[in-house]
XYZ file of C-alpha atoms in Angstrom:
684
model
C 0.000 0.000 0.000
C 1.116 3.537 -0.736
C 1.278 6.157 1.987
C 1.396 9.944 2.144
C 4.621 10.171 4.128
C 6.635 9.045 1.077
C 7.055 12.604 -0.202
C 8.738 14.743 2.499
C 10.819 16.939 0.175
C 7.933 17.957 -2.047
C 5.720 18.549 0.952
C 8.282 20.830 2.554
C 8.643 23.001 -0.508
C 5.013 23.552 -1.310
C 3.286 23.396 2.059
C 5.749 24.381 4.750
C 7.787 27.473 5.490
C 11.192 27.657 3.877
C 11.861 31.324 4.431
C 15.395 31.874 5.664
C 16.001 35.476 4.674
C 14.195 38.749 5.113
C 10.996 39.040 3.120
C 12.109 42.322 1.574
C 15.347 40.857 0.230
C 13.762 37.608 -0.948
C 10.955 39.564 -2.593
C 13.217 41.655 -4.815
C 15.594 38.793 -5.519
C 12.646 36.619 -6.446
C 11.421 39.213 -8.971
C 14.903 39.467 -10.477
C 15.028 35.685 -10.706
C 11.702 35.531 -12.542
C 12.858 37.945 -15.225
C 16.335 36.470 -15.634
C 15.677 32.729 -15.416
C 14.522 32.570 -19.034
C 15.676 35.933 -20.473
C 13.862 35.254 -23.737
C 10.586 35.131 -21.778
C 11.226 38.016 -19.411
C 8.704 40.306 -21.099
C 6.145 37.500 -21.151
C 6.392 36.601 -17.478
C 6.547 40.226 -16.367
C 2.971 40.638 -17.623
C 1.691 37.997 -15.169
C 3.570 39.109 -12.031
C 1.822 41.350 -9.510
C 3.091 42.966 -6.329
C 1.317 45.362 -4.011
C 2.705 48.177 -6.167
C 0.499 47.008 -9.057
C -2.971 48.524 -9.293
C -4.408 45.105 -10.250
C -2.877 43.273 -7.287
C -5.881 43.586 -4.934
C -8.411 42.812 -7.662
C -6.617 39.592 -8.591
C -6.088 38.564 -4.969
C -9.759 39.133 -4.100
C -11.140 37.584 -7.288
C -11.129 34.005 -6.017
C -11.419 34.453 -2.255
C -14.501 32.381 -1.515
C -14.321 32.895 2.252
C -14.252 36.530 3.309
C -12.976 35.490 6.738
C -9.592 35.650 4.991
C -10.061 39.036 3.370
C -9.362 41.290 6.330
C -6.677 44.009 6.627
C -4.881 41.761 9.138
C -4.838 38.739 6.798
C -1.277 38.064 5.569
C -0.901 38.923 1.880
C 1.391 37.337 -0.699
C 4.557 39.217 -1.604
C 3.883 38.329 -5.225
C 1.013 36.892 -7.238
C 1.902 35.033 -10.441
C -0.883 34.231 -12.912
C 0.985 31.958 -15.338
C 0.024 31.615 -18.978
C 2.096 28.526 -19.720
C 4.158 25.719 -18.256
C 7.401 27.684 -18.390
C 5.934 30.407 -16.166
C 5.071 27.798 -13.540
C 8.493 26.151 -13.737
C 10.258 29.489 -13.345
C 8.095 30.451 -10.360
C 8.798 27.154 -8.610
C 12.541 27.347 -9.180
C 12.817 30.972 -8.097
C 10.627 30.430 -5.026
C 12.835 27.552 -3.972
C 16.023 29.504 -4.640
C 14.890 32.519 -2.591
C 13.123 30.782 0.274
C 9.534 31.762 -0.521
C 6.631 29.447 0.151
C 4.230 28.721 -2.700
C 0.441 28.720 -2.389
C -1.414 27.381 -5.432
C -4.951 28.515 -6.212
C -7.363 27.245 -8.833
C -10.891 28.084 -7.599
C -10.128 29.573 -4.167
C -12.557 27.341 -2.271
C -10.109 26.215 0.429
C -12.219 26.495 3.598
C -9.245 27.788 5.607
C -7.883 30.034 2.852
C -4.684 28.002 2.552
C -4.497 28.479 -1.214
C -3.900 32.210 -0.748
C -2.864 32.782 2.913
C 0.304 31.917 4.839
C 2.056 33.129 7.978
C 5.488 33.163 6.316
C 6.675 35.080 3.213
C 4.888 33.506 0.267
C 3.931 33.653 -3.395
C 0.492 32.828 -4.804
C 0.423 30.955 -8.101
C -3.091 31.676 -9.347
C -3.970 29.293 -12.182
C -7.059 31.079 -13.477
C -5.393 31.685 -16.867
C -4.450 28.011 -17.200
C -7.901 26.538 -17.745
C -8.212 25.000 -21.206
C -10.480 21.978 -21.702
C -9.856 19.568 -24.608
C -12.647 16.997 -25.002
C -12.159 13.720 -26.914
C -15.686 12.358 -27.365
C -14.617 9.293 -29.346
C -12.355 8.011 -26.558
C -14.500 9.441 -23.747
C -11.580 11.392 -22.339
C -10.628 15.009 -21.733
C -7.548 16.988 -20.775
C -8.505 19.758 -18.364
C -6.104 22.292 -16.891
C -6.120 22.845 -13.142
C -7.304 26.453 -13.315
C -10.612 25.490 -14.917
C -13.668 25.426 -12.688
C -15.963 22.406 -12.743
C -18.654 24.447 -14.472
C -16.293 25.114 -17.395
C -15.530 21.415 -17.694
C -19.240 20.468 -17.615
C -20.071 23.147 -20.185
C -17.306 22.180 -22.626
C -18.207 18.500 -22.442
C -21.887 19.329 -22.917
C -20.992 21.393 -26.017
C -19.514 18.285 -27.589
C -21.765 15.531 -26.217
C -24.893 15.741 -24.079
C -24.616 12.075 -23.116
C -21.224 12.376 -21.398
C -19.878 14.261 -18.391
C -17.290 14.085 -15.616
C -18.115 13.010 -12.034
C -17.066 16.278 -10.418
C -18.377 18.653 -7.769
C -21.891 20.017 -7.363
C -20.671 23.602 -6.877
C -19.766 24.868 -10.340
C -17.109 27.378 -9.196
C -14.889 24.767 -7.506
C -11.493 24.611 -9.214
C -10.607 21.328 -10.916
C -7.125 21.353 -9.381
C -8.400 21.614 -5.819
C -11.293 19.221 -6.375
C -9.228 16.310 -7.683
C -6.326 16.876 -5.297
C -8.688 16.115 -2.392
C -10.400 13.152 -4.081
C -13.550 15.064 -4.954
C -17.137 13.878 -4.827
C -20.365 15.114 -6.365
C -23.614 14.048 -8.047
C -22.221 10.909 -9.669
C -19.817 9.569 -7.059
C -22.166 6.774 -5.927
C -22.160 5.469 -9.516
C -18.649 6.229 -10.781
C -16.560 6.964 -7.700
C -14.613 10.112 -6.917
C -13.249 12.635 -9.370
C -9.811 11.268 -8.495
C -10.924 7.730 -9.330
C -11.563 8.912 -12.885
C -8.167 10.448 -13.625
C -6.033 8.681 -16.233
C -2.940 10.892 -16.327
C -1.628 14.227 -15.078
C 1.121 16.765 -15.771
C 2.872 18.147 -12.711
C 5.694 20.586 -11.999
C 7.727 19.134 -9.155
C 9.960 20.746 -6.524
C 12.842 21.026 -8.990
C 10.748 22.565 -11.752
C 10.606 19.377 -13.805
C 7.435 18.558 -15.744
C 6.322 15.010 -14.982
C 3.517 12.871 -16.337
C 2.129 9.695 -14.823
C 4.899 7.541 -16.231
C 7.780 9.779 -15.175
C 6.376 10.699 -11.746
C 5.648 7.054 -10.884
C 2.540 5.419 -9.502
C 3.179 6.459 -5.881
C 3.139 10.168 -6.653
C 0.286 9.759 -9.145
C -1.664 8.086 -6.333
C -0.853 10.865 -3.863
C -1.939 13.813 -6.028
C -5.457 12.356 -6.436
C -6.663 12.821 -2.887
C -3.627 13.725 -0.791
C -4.568 17.393 -0.544
C -3.931 20.434 -2.717
C -0.567 22.185 -2.733
C 1.320 19.314 -1.138
C 3.220 17.507 -3.868
C 3.864 20.041 -6.600
C 1.726 22.094 -8.976
C -0.495 19.944 -11.162
C -0.913 21.695 -14.496
C -3.533 19.451 -16.058
C -5.444 16.212 -15.693
C -6.501 13.602 -18.221
C -9.908 12.392 -17.082
C -12.405 9.725 -18.044
C -15.830 10.856 -19.221
C -18.823 8.853 -18.064
C -22.232 8.276 -19.681
C -25.362 10.051 -18.490
C -28.983 9.604 -19.622
C -30.926 12.160 -21.624
C -33.217 12.723 -18.635
C -32.506 13.029 -14.941
C -35.067 13.608 -12.209
C -34.664 15.821 -9.170
C -36.754 16.559 -6.134
C -36.440 18.934 -3.182
C -38.813 18.251 -0.317
C -38.653 20.116 2.992
C -39.984 18.911 6.344
C -39.956 20.794 9.646
C -39.878 19.348 13.144
C -43.656 19.742 13.236
C -43.803 17.600 10.086
C -41.831 14.681 11.585
C -38.420 15.790 10.268
C -36.636 13.978 13.100
C -38.241 10.636 12.353
C -37.737 11.068 8.595
C -34.057 11.880 8.957
C -33.582 8.941 11.284
C -35.196 6.640 8.714
C -33.209 8.187 5.826
C -29.967 6.955 7.418
C -31.048 3.371 6.769
C -32.522 3.984 3.315
C -30.190 6.323 1.410
C -26.882 4.365 1.535
C -28.703 1.330 0.118
C -30.467 3.051 -2.770
C -29.379 2.183 -6.328
C -26.150 3.766 -7.565
C -28.153 6.083 -9.851
C -29.452 8.051 -6.861
C -27.584 10.964 -5.336
C -29.160 11.760 -1.963
C -28.477 14.890 0.058
C -30.029 16.342 3.184
C -29.714 20.039 3.956
C -30.504 21.136 7.511
C -31.173 24.751 8.430
C -33.658 26.757 10.466
C -36.724 28.699 9.396
C -39.861 30.250 10.820
C -42.644 27.707 11.220
C -45.683 28.348 9.030
C -47.785 26.891 11.803
C -46.526 28.694 14.916
C -44.301 31.453 13.544
C -41.498 30.299 15.833
C -38.071 29.227 14.602
C -37.904 25.552 13.789
C -35.517 23.138 12.115
C -36.036 22.537 8.400
C -34.736 19.263 6.943
C -34.695 19.343 3.140
C -34.465 16.046 1.261
C -32.781 16.459 -2.133
C -32.175 13.774 -4.731
C -30.894 13.561 -8.294
C -31.772 10.358 -10.137
C -30.152 9.265 -13.384
C -33.419 8.385 -15.060
C -37.057 9.355 -15.486
C -39.685 10.303 -12.929
C -41.613 7.178 -13.831
C -38.639 5.115 -12.662
C -37.902 7.124 -9.525
C -41.448 7.365 -8.179
C -42.040 3.638 -7.547
C -38.499 3.277 -6.174
C -39.107 5.966 -3.542
C -42.560 4.635 -2.706
C -41.016 1.231 -2.057
C -37.852 2.308 -0.225
C -38.901 5.519 1.538
C -42.713 5.769 1.673
C -42.497 7.731 4.941
C -41.309 10.804 3.019
C -44.705 11.060 1.322
C -43.268 11.921 -2.079
C -45.857 12.698 -4.794
C -45.429 12.904 -8.561
C -45.655 16.701 -8.462
C -42.445 16.813 -6.412
C -40.441 15.285 -9.264
C -38.905 17.473 -11.958
C -37.360 16.024 -15.098
C -34.479 17.881 -16.754
C -31.127 17.330 -18.446
C -28.025 16.570 -16.421
C -26.504 19.997 -17.106
C -29.757 21.596 -15.965
C -29.570 19.643 -12.704
C -26.219 21.315 -11.936
C -27.817 24.721 -12.487
C -30.811 23.692 -10.361
C -28.725 22.483 -7.419
C -26.613 25.660 -7.494
C -29.865 27.626 -7.083
C -29.500 29.404 -10.408
C -33.111 29.442 -11.617
C -33.853 30.731 -15.124
C -30.163 30.670 -16.018
C -28.722 29.175 -19.198
C -25.751 26.783 -19.169
C -23.444 29.738 -19.877
C -23.698 30.640 -16.171
C -21.409 27.662 -15.544
C -18.564 29.624 -17.175
C -18.824 32.390 -14.577
C -15.959 31.715 -12.171
C -16.585 34.893 -10.133
C -20.181 33.977 -9.281
C -20.730 34.064 -5.522
C -22.496 30.942 -4.341
C -25.624 31.789 -2.347
C -25.323 28.455 -0.554
C -22.539 29.963 1.579
C -22.362 33.150 3.619
C -19.639 35.639 2.617
C -17.546 34.578 5.624
C -17.804 31.201 7.298
C -16.273 28.413 9.337
C -16.815 24.792 8.323
C -16.054 21.338 9.710
C -16.708 17.787 8.534
C -17.483 14.313 9.836
C -18.244 10.814 8.598
C -20.850 8.501 10.094
C -20.667 4.696 10.122
C -23.583 3.914 12.452
C -27.030 5.562 12.284
C -27.587 8.283 14.862
C -30.442 7.634 17.328
C -33.397 10.017 17.344
C -32.435 11.336 20.763
C -29.075 12.457 19.336
C -30.849 14.380 16.582
C -33.077 16.055 19.129
C -30.014 17.216 21.050
C -28.654 18.663 17.819
C -31.858 20.609 17.115
C -31.610 22.525 20.387
C -28.203 23.835 19.327
C -29.340 24.767 15.830
C -32.138 26.810 17.393
C -29.757 28.965 19.412
C -29.810 32.657 18.455
C -26.245 32.609 17.135
C -27.062 29.808 14.673
C -29.551 31.501 12.336
C -27.124 31.124 9.425
C -25.905 27.623 10.346
C -26.412 24.740 7.941
C -25.564 21.054 7.826
C -25.299 19.146 4.574
C -25.411 15.360 4.792
C -24.438 13.358 1.700
C -25.264 9.674 1.439
C -22.436 7.307 0.536
C -22.754 3.637 -0.453
C -23.085 2.466 -4.025
C -19.815 2.248 -5.952
C -17.981 3.837 -3.018
C -18.478 0.582 -1.104
C -16.744 -1.345 -3.899
C -13.550 0.704 -4.247
C -10.768 -0.207 -1.751
C -9.888 2.326 0.919
C -6.290 2.359 -0.319
C -7.194 3.039 -3.977
C -6.525 6.749 -3.337
C -5.475 8.754 -0.263
C -9.205 9.495 0.263
C -10.139 6.653 2.667
C -13.865 7.165 3.338
C -15.217 4.196 1.405
C -16.850 0.950 2.493
C -18.901 1.224 5.657
C -19.362 4.996 5.438
C -23.082 5.759 5.607
C -22.777 9.469 4.960
C -20.579 12.523 5.255
C -21.484 15.714 7.111
C -20.476 19.293 6.324
C -21.160 21.737 9.170
C -21.184 25.406 8.241
C -21.913 28.667 9.989
C -21.618 32.003 8.244
C -21.698 35.711 8.838
C -21.431 38.950 6.930
C -18.003 40.333 6.125
C -18.540 43.320 8.410
C -18.947 40.892 11.328
C -15.437 39.450 10.888
C -14.221 41.234 13.997
C -16.966 39.506 15.980
C -16.632 36.115 14.314
C -15.421 34.210 17.376
C -18.939 33.628 18.683
C -19.846 31.817 15.471
C -16.643 29.770 15.543
C -17.255 28.878 19.190
C -20.733 27.664 18.265
C -19.600 25.335 15.492
C -16.838 23.928 17.705
C -19.424 23.195 20.382
C -21.636 21.359 17.883
C -18.626 19.419 16.656
C -17.843 18.321 20.221
C -21.443 17.260 20.713
C -21.402 15.149 17.553
C -18.253 13.317 18.604
C -20.255 10.556 20.283
C -22.146 9.716 17.079
C -19.595 9.871 14.281
C -16.565 7.815 13.204
C -13.925 7.152 15.845
C -10.253 6.163 16.068
C -9.740 8.230 14.050
C -12.567 10.723 13.866
C -12.495 11.136 10.111
C -12.584 14.397 8.162
C -12.587 15.399 4.477
C -9.355 17.047 3.331
C -11.247 19.214 0.826
C -13.184 20.622 3.787
C -9.968 21.709 5.428
C -10.232 22.388 9.166
C -7.207 23.770 11.000
C -8.870 23.006 14.342
C -7.864 19.370 13.966
C -4.203 20.201 13.406
C -1.764 21.969 11.136
C 1.908 22.083 10.207
C 4.320 24.364 12.050
C 5.108 27.594 10.232
C 8.852 27.003 10.623
C 8.689 23.846 8.540
C 9.725 21.581 11.409
C 6.598 19.495 11.780
C 7.232 16.009 13.130
C 5.614 12.907 11.745
C 4.016 12.315 15.145
C 2.505 15.801 15.145
C 1.310 15.543 11.550
C -0.268 12.151 12.159
C -2.849 13.767 14.480
C -4.569 15.408 11.522
C -3.135 13.123 8.841
C -4.962 10.080 10.112
C -8.240 12.015 10.334
C -8.047 13.013 6.689
C -6.415 9.870 5.323
C -6.875 7.139 7.951
C -4.515 4.218 7.240
C -3.405 5.862 4.005
C -1.435 8.443 5.985
C 1.116 5.825 6.935
C 1.778 2.193 6.191
C 2.154 1.118 9.805
C -0.741 -1.348 9.771
C 0.125 -2.689 6.336
C 3.716 -3.170 7.429
C 2.501 -5.304 10.331
C 0.286 -7.304 7.992
C 3.272 -7.808 5.716
C 5.420 -9.105 8.578
C 2.873 -11.772 9.472
C 2.062 -12.813 5.910
C 5.463 -12.764 4.208
C 6.380 -16.157 5.669
C 3.012 -17.479 6.919
C 4.678 -20.453 8.551
C 6.588 -18.037 10.800
C 3.769 -15.584 11.548
C 3.402 -16.685 15.159
C 7.174 -16.584 15.624
C 7.696 -13.055 14.290
C 4.624 -11.691 16.067
C 6.418 -12.352 19.376
C 9.251 -9.975 18.459
C 7.201 -7.074 17.043
C 6.335 -4.123 19.279
C 4.212 -1.042 18.610
C 3.196 1.720 20.986
C 0.160 -0.381 21.847
C 2.435 -3.014 23.416
C 3.195 -2.640 27.111
C 6.843 -3.603 26.504
C 7.411 -1.064 23.697
C 8.836 1.717 25.879
C 11.031 -0.622 27.935
C 12.601 -2.090 24.796
C 13.068 1.294 23.165
C 14.715 2.739 26.291
C 16.854 -0.324 27.038
C 19.750 0.646 24.780
C 19.497 4.428 24.626
C 22.945 5.479 25.754
C 22.360 9.203 25.217
C 19.379 10.558 27.165
C 19.349 13.624 24.938
C 17.308 11.389 22.656
C 14.863 10.164 25.261
C 12.575 13.165 25.613
C 8.812 13.333 24.938
C 9.516 15.295 21.744
C 11.954 12.691 20.377
C 10.431 10.954 17.366
C 9.627 7.325 18.092
C 9.634 4.316 15.754
C 6.300 3.072 14.466
C 7.496 -0.472 15.150
C 10.394 -2.150 16.951
C 11.456 -5.591 15.742
C 13.801 -7.701 17.912
C 14.629 -10.567 15.512
C 15.474 -14.062 16.688
C 16.768 -15.350 13.374
C 17.848 -14.413 9.865
C 14.346 -14.858 8.437
C 12.968 -12.252 10.826
C 15.563 -9.752 9.570
C 14.881 -10.598 5.929
C 11.137 -10.188 6.387
C 11.554 -6.843 8.151
C 13.806 -5.491 5.406
C 11.478 -6.674 2.663
C 8.324 -5.255 4.296
C 9.981 -1.947 5.171
C 10.987 -1.501 1.546
C 7.539 -2.478 0.291
C 5.754 0.005 2.571
C 8.188 2.892 2.447
C 9.458 2.762 6.029
C 13.028 3.657 6.910
C 15.027 1.131 8.948
C 17.253 2.064 11.888
C 19.487 -0.783 13.115
C 20.622 -0.891 16.729
C 23.130 -3.204 18.385
C 24.429 -1.407 21.483
C 22.751 1.988 21.118
C 25.988 3.986 21.420
C 25.395 6.210 18.380
C 26.313 9.676 19.681
C 23.453 11.326 17.765
C 20.946 8.549 18.377
C 20.723 7.646 14.701
C 20.304 3.956 15.460
C 16.900 4.635 17.041
C 15.769 8.139 15.910
C 14.617 9.486 12.535
C 12.636 12.425 11.161
C 10.581 10.203 8.821
C 8.398 7.171 9.584
C 10.748 4.382 10.604
C 11.244 0.933 12.106
C 13.944 0.000 14.604
C 15.564 -3.394 14.141
C 16.993 -4.008 17.613
C 19.512 -6.859 17.519
C 19.565 -7.420 21.294
C 18.353 -11.023 20.837
C 20.705 -11.652 17.959
C 23.966 -12.117 19.846
C 25.295 -15.677 19.752
C 29.063 -16.219 19.821
C 30.771 -19.356 18.499
C 34.498 -19.549 19.405
C 36.889 -21.814 17.463
C 40.046 -21.894 19.623
C 41.915 -24.248 17.334
C 41.669 -21.923 14.314
C 41.750 -18.751 16.439
C 38.432 -17.578 14.978
C 34.968 -16.755 16.167
C 31.550 -16.053 14.663
C 29.832 -13.277 16.593
C 26.375 -11.881 15.850
C 25.953 -8.115 15.553
C 23.724 -7.761 18.600
C 26.410 -8.966 21.010
C 28.260 -6.381 23.053
C 32.040 -6.439 23.183
C 31.959 -7.497 26.829
C 30.025 -10.656 25.882
C 32.615 -11.516 23.242
C 35.505 -11.010 25.660
C 33.763 -13.170 28.277
C 32.927 -16.063 25.940
C 36.447 -16.143 24.482
C 37.901 -16.089 27.981
C 35.672 -19.013 28.965
C 37.305 -21.092 26.247
C 40.875 -19.826 26.489
C 42.692 -17.216 28.561
C 45.508 -16.667 26.052
C 43.332 -15.302 23.222
C 41.024 -12.308 22.781
C 39.708 -9.908 20.178
C 41.059 -6.359 19.686
C 37.724 -4.661 20.330
C 36.484 -1.583 22.131
C 37.400 -0.536 25.629
C 33.752 0.103 26.578
C 32.245 -3.309 27.228
C 28.628 -2.282 26.353
C 29.572 -1.237 22.826
C 27.497 -3.172 20.281
C 29.554 -5.372 18.037
C 27.707 -4.386 14.878
C 28.188 -0.678 15.448
C 31.808 -1.072 16.530
C 32.962 -2.897 13.392
C 30.850 -0.828 10.981
C 32.844 2.252 12.026
C 36.243 0.558 11.921
C 36.620 0.355 15.709
C 39.683 0.616 17.897
C 40.544 -0.304 21.485
C 43.363 -1.470 23.767
C 45.119 -3.582 21.137
C 44.717 -1.499 17.987
C 48.345 -0.275 17.983
C 49.466 -3.901 17.883
C 46.777 -5.563 15.747
C 45.079 -2.702 13.923
C 41.400 -1.785 13.812
C 38.571 -4.141 14.588
C 37.435 -4.025 10.958
C 40.754 -5.432 9.744
C 40.294 -8.526 11.871
């Protein structure tokens, strides 16, 4: 299985702070670099570079900010915005940013919930891809090349121009950038039938940390896997994607039916949890929860709106809903037939608009408030009615008038695709995903904390009813509350795993798969090797780790710990550990006596395994031939003792310190009391 910790260098360049010089110096040097890197293109690239001295700077920066929470005077601004026109502009920006210690933020549609595509706390450059958005549709082969700066609406429109019976399984919101959508996996109207957007990518072109342009073949399958769900801005700048187009019928059917608490909304939502994940793959089922004034009492009440898009006619959908969900009380008048492209317009609340509205990337979605805070969850067991009732009381608080919850049913094809197919792990067993959102007007930004406090309180309340160990979250609904990287670029694997496992579950690391590999590589030895494998869940883990740490400088709570310790008993155990570490991308640290002055035999900055040779220390002395076989886990004192047991007139010219591990001693040459007479240990 692949894992997201395989790419530390790329991740550092594009997502963590590299700034090592003053922002003023790096700023000017960066601009000089841009114009001089390819002198023949200096006039070309100068037309797409904006600093705060340019009159267009603010307009371009604001153009794609979808969350006005990050459009305040106090919000950090980029030193430079680059709006590349071609691949060379992107390559030059990457190389110059790296050379001059500037962080890169990449923006396609600007929908990052935490503004991370255009905000940073260290000196940074925004690469805004809005001018790299071509769409090339190949109807015959049911494929398309789409550049990352295109919005999903543009892709839908261009496909629809060429063929009304094909589309791409992308997002519902038409202004979401293709680059951001796919980089987080991406789900929408068709994901229950065709999987995620990332599941339908065939190839990609990416500019890596060194400015090289890579396609699927040259980047390799591991990186190709990571860019389709591992999170935007982490592994390079993806220029374009080759995607599969999928068939759609000439008619789809939609319905939107609202029910208040007085109309049994609680009972209907409770029942929906059992029905929706098991509906046919052709049904997309969404619930939107908000508050409204009751038509019966005039008081605020909770409104639960049931929304579905069915790939087929009303005559097909009506009997299906009557059979599966009669409690909803759906009638034929609730069903509206339309084309697939019209259903996108309908769900984006764009009544009376033509498909051309999908080309409008600056359209402000009325589904979201100008400024907002959002969080996400996944549910694997239906919530009881009493839990829903507890939720309603919080939604009816005065601060929550603009709060919404969107609940999207999973199941269908998502149950059939393995969790490890992409970094996006929320597959089989997921009943539905939840998006919590609370918004406010831009002028309320200075008083936004009360809204943020409310959504955090709701999130805490929901903890008892959603996925656990980890509590899962959707990386495209980024939430810095669950964790973030350090601004100085020195984020440990242990620290990153707090949020990494929420977004990516087992795909964040290959710890569990490594353990599976150990037990399955030689099935006949699985019980044997299991006795010498220790993780942090084992009570003996800490004792074994500490047993040979000779430098307590590397025994602090902040010291990075191995995912697994293996204490092999035989050669096969070592072979299996090496093989499985290589297969699952884990570094190996080998320890014999633990005397490494910098702790490198048991410490690493990347996910690693310690092979501790403390049980691998037999000594076989051949007095007659003046030879001995000694295993690497023995300490020099053991060798001296065993030789002395057999003969008092022979020894080995080893180290003076008797606890020095034999493997470490010889691997560094090694000298001791007798080296002036017999040379180094390694010579012997």
